[in-house]
Coordinates of C-alpha atoms in Angstrom, one line a residue:
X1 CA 106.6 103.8 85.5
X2 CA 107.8 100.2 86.7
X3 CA 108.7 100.6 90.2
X4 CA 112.0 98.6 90.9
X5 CA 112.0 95.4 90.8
X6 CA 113.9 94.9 93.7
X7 CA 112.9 97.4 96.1
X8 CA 110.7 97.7 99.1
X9 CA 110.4 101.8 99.2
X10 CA 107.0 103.0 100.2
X11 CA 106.1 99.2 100.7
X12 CA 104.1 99.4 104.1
X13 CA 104.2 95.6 105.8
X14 CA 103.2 94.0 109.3
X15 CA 105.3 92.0 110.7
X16 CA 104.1 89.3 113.5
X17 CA 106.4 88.1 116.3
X18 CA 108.6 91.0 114.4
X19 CA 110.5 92.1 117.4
X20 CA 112.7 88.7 118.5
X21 CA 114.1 85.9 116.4
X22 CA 113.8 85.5 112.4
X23 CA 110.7 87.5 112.4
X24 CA 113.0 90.9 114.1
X25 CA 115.8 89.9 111.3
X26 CA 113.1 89.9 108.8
X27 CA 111.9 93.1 110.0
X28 CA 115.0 95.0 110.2
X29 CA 115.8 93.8 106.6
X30 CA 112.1 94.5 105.2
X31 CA 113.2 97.9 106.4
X32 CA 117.2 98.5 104.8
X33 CA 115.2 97.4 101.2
X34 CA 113.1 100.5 101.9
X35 CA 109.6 99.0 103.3
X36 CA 108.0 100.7 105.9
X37 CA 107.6 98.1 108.8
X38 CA 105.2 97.8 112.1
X39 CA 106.6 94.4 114.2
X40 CA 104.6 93.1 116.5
X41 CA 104.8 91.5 119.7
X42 CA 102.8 90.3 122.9
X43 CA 104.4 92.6 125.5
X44 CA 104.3 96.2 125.5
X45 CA 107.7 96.3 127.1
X46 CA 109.2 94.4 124.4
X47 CA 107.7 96.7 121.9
X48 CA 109.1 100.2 123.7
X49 CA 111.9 98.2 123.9
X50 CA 112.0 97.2 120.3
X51 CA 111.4 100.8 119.7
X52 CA 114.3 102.2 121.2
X53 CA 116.5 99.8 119.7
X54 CA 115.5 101.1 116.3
X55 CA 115.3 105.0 117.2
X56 CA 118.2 105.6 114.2
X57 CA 116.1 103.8 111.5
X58 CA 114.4 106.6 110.2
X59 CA 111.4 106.1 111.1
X60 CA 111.1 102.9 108.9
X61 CA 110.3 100.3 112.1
X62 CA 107.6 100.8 114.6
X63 CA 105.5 98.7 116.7
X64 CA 102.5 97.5 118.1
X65 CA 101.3 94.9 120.6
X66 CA 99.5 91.7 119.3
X67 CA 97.9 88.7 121.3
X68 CA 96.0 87.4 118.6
X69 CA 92.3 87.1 119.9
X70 CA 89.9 88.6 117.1
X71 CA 90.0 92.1 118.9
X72 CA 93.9 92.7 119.0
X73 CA 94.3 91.3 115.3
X74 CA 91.4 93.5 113.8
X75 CA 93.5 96.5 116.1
X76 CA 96.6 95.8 114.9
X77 CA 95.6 95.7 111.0
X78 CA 94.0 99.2 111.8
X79 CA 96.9 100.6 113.6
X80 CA 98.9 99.9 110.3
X81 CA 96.6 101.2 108.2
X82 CA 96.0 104.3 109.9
X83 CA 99.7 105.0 110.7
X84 CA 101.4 104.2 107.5
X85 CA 98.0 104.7 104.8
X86 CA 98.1 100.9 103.8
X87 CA 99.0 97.5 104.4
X88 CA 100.4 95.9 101.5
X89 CA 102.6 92.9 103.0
X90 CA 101.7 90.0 105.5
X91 CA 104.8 88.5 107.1
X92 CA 103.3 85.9 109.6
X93 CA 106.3 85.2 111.8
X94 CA 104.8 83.8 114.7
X95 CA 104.5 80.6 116.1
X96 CA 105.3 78.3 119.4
X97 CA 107.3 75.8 119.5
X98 CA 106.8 73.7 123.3
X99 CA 109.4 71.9 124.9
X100 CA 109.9 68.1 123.2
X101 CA 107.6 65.1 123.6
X102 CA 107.8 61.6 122.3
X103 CA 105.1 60.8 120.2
X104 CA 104.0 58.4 122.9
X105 CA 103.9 61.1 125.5
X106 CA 102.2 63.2 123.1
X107 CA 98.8 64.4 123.9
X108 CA 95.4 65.8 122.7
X109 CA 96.2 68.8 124.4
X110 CA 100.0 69.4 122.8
X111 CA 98.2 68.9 119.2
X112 CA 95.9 71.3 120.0
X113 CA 98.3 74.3 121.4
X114 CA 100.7 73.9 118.5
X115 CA 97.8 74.1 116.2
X116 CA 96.8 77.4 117.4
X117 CA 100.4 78.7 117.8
X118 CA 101.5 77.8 114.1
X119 CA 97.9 77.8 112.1
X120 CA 95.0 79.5 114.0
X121 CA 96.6 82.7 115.0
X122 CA 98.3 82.8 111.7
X123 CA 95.2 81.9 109.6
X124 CA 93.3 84.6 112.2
X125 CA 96.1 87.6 111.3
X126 CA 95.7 86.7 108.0
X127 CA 91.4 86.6 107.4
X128 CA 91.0 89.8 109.2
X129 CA 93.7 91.4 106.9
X130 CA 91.8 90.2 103.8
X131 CA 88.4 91.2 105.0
X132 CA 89.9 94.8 105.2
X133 CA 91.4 94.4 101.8
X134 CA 89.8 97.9 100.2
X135 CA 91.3 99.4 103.6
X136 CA 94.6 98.0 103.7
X137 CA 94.8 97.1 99.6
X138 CA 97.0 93.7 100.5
X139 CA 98.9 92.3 98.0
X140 CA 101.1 89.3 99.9
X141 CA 100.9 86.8 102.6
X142 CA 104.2 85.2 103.4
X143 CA 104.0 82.4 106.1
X144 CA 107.1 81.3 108.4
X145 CA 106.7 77.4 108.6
X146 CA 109.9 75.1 109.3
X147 CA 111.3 72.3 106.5
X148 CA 109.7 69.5 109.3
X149 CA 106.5 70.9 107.7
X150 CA 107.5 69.0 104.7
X151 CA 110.3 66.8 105.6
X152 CA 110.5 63.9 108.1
X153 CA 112.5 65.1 111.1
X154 CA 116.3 63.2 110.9
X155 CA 116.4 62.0 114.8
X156 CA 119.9 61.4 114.3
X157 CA 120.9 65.6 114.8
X158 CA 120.2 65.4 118.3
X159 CA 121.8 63.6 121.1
X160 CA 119.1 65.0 123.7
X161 CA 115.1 64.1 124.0
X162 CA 114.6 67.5 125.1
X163 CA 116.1 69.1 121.3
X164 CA 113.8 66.7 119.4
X165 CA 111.5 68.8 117.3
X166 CA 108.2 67.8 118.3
X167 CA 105.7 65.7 116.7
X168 CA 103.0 68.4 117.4
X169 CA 105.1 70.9 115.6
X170 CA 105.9 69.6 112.5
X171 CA 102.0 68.2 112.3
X172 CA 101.4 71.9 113.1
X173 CA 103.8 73.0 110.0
X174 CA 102.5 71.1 107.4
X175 CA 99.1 72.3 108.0
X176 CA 100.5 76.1 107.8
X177 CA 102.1 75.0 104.3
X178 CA 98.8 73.6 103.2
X179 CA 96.7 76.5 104.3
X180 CA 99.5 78.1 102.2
X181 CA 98.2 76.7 99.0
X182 CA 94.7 76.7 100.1
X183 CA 94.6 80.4 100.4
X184 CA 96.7 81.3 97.4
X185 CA 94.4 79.6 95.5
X186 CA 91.3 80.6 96.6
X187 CA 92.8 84.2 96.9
X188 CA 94.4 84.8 94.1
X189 CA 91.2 86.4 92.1
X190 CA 91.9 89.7 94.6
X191 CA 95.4 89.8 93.5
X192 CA 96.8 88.5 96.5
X193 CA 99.5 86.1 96.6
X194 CA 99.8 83.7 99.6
X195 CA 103.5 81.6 100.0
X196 CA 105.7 80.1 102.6
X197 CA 109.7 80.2 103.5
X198 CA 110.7 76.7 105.3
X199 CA 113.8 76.9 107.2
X200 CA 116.1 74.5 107.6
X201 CA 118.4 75.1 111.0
X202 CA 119.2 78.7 111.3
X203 CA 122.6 79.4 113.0
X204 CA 121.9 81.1 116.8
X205 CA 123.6 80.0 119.5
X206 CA 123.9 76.0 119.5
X207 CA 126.6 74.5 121.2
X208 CA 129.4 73.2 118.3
X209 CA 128.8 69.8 118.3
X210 CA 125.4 70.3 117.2
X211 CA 126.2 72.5 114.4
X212 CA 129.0 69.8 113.3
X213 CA 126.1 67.3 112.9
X214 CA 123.6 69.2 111.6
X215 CA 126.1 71.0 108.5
X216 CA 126.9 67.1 107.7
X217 CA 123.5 66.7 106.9
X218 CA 122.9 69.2 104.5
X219 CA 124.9 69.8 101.0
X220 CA 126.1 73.1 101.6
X221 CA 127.6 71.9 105.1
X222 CA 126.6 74.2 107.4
X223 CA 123.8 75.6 109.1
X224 CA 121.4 79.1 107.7
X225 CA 122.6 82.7 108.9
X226 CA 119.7 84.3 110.0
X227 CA 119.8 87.1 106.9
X228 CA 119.8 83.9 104.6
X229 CA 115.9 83.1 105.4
X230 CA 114.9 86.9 106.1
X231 CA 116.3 87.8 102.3
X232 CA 113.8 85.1 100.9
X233 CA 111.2 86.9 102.7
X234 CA 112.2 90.0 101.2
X235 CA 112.2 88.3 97.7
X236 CA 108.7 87.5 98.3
X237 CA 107.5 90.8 99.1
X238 CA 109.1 92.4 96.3
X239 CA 107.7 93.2 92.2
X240 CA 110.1 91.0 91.2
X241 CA 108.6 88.0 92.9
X242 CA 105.3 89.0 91.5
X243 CA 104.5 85.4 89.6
X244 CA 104.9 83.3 92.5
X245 CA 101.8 82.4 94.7
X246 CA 101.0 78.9 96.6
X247 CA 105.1 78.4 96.8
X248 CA 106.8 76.8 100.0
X249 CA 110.3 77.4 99.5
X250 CA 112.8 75.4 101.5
X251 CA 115.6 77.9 102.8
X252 CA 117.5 74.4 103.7
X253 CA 121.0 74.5 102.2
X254 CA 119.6 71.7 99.7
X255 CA 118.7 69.3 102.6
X256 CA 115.5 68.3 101.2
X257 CA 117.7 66.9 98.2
X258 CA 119.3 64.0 99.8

């Protein structure tokens, strides 16, 4: 029988960076669709922390701790598939973002760290996971990357150096939507699909004149809500999304339009 189109249950999926930010509200919604979720974070106090937090989801979210050298990424995709018999979904949430720097002030060294941040670690997650494919049986990769992966950053949104989003960063983005395509393609013969969600300004806690002029930018006026992006990712993981490989969809309110 056709499982649901539209469901998650019995789904097993790792989630990186899964206990703070988009990649916990991707987590937690993985979860209500019925996956069964390990997040992942660098500090073991974060993760006991995480733990407790979710100590009413019926077991569906767990964690483990994840540096990403070789050693801890090859642990962690064992963990998974030990605990929960599989690991069917790859949600790479992690990624740095480093305080602001003009591109004249920009360095060898600030290329370098957001490279590994948004690409290595990711691509390093995402190899290991692959290379265990008859243990873990992985069907989908779905990469966090930013719209300045594919857009030109509009300077005009911020009224403060310090808020620019990097050069190094958006560099760093556009490589993690072209290894994107680069893996889906040369993936796709073991059934796995490989594609990226692009944010556009996800609503947190910015003061209200910065949400004033970023919603004037963007057609649908106003900035994501956090479950808009994470319900994209859910999409992806899903049958019903079963066609789509090599995608970077822009989660933007129609920015990219203009």
């Amino acid at each position: 029988m056709m499982p649901s189109l539209f469901s998650l249950e019995g789904v097993t999926v790792l989630v990186s960076a899964g206990c703070s930010g988009i990649g916990r509200d991707v987590a937690e919604l993985l979860a209500e669709c019925g996956a069964r979720v390990v997040a992942t974070t660098r500090s073991a106090e974060r993760a006991e922390a995480a733990e407790r937090n979710w100590a009413d989801r019926g077991g569906r979210l767990t964690t483990t701790v994840l540096d990403f050298t070789e050693e801890s990424c090859g642990n962690a995709i064992t963990f998974v598939a030990s605990k929960l018999g599989s690991l069917q979904v790859l949600v790479n949430a992690a990624g740095g973002r480093f305080p602001a720097q003009t591109p004249e002030a920009t360095s060898d060294q600030d290329l370098r760290q957001q490279y590994e941040a948004n690409v290595g670690q990711i691509f390093r997650l995402s190899q290991i996971a692959v290379e265990r494919h008859e243990q873990t049986r992985i069907r989908s990769i779905i990469n966090l990357a930013s719209i300045y992966g594919a857009l030109a950053v509009d300077h005009r949104i911020y009224d403060q150096p310090s808020r620019q989003t990097p050069l190094a960063y958006a560099v760093a983005k556009a490589g993690l939507i072209q290894l994107t395509r680069y893996l889906a393609a040369y993936w796709a013969p073991l059934g796995i699909r490989v594609n990226c969600v692009s944010p556009g300004g996800v609503r947190r806690a910015q003061d209200d004149a910065f949400v004033k002029r970023y919603g004037a930018r963007v057609p649908l006026g106003r900035m994501a809500e956090p479950h808009e992006v994470a319900g994209v990712v859910a999409f992806l993981a899903m049958p019903a999304s079963g066609y789509l490989t090599g995608q970077n969809l822009l989660v933007d309110g129609g920015l990219h339009i203009w």
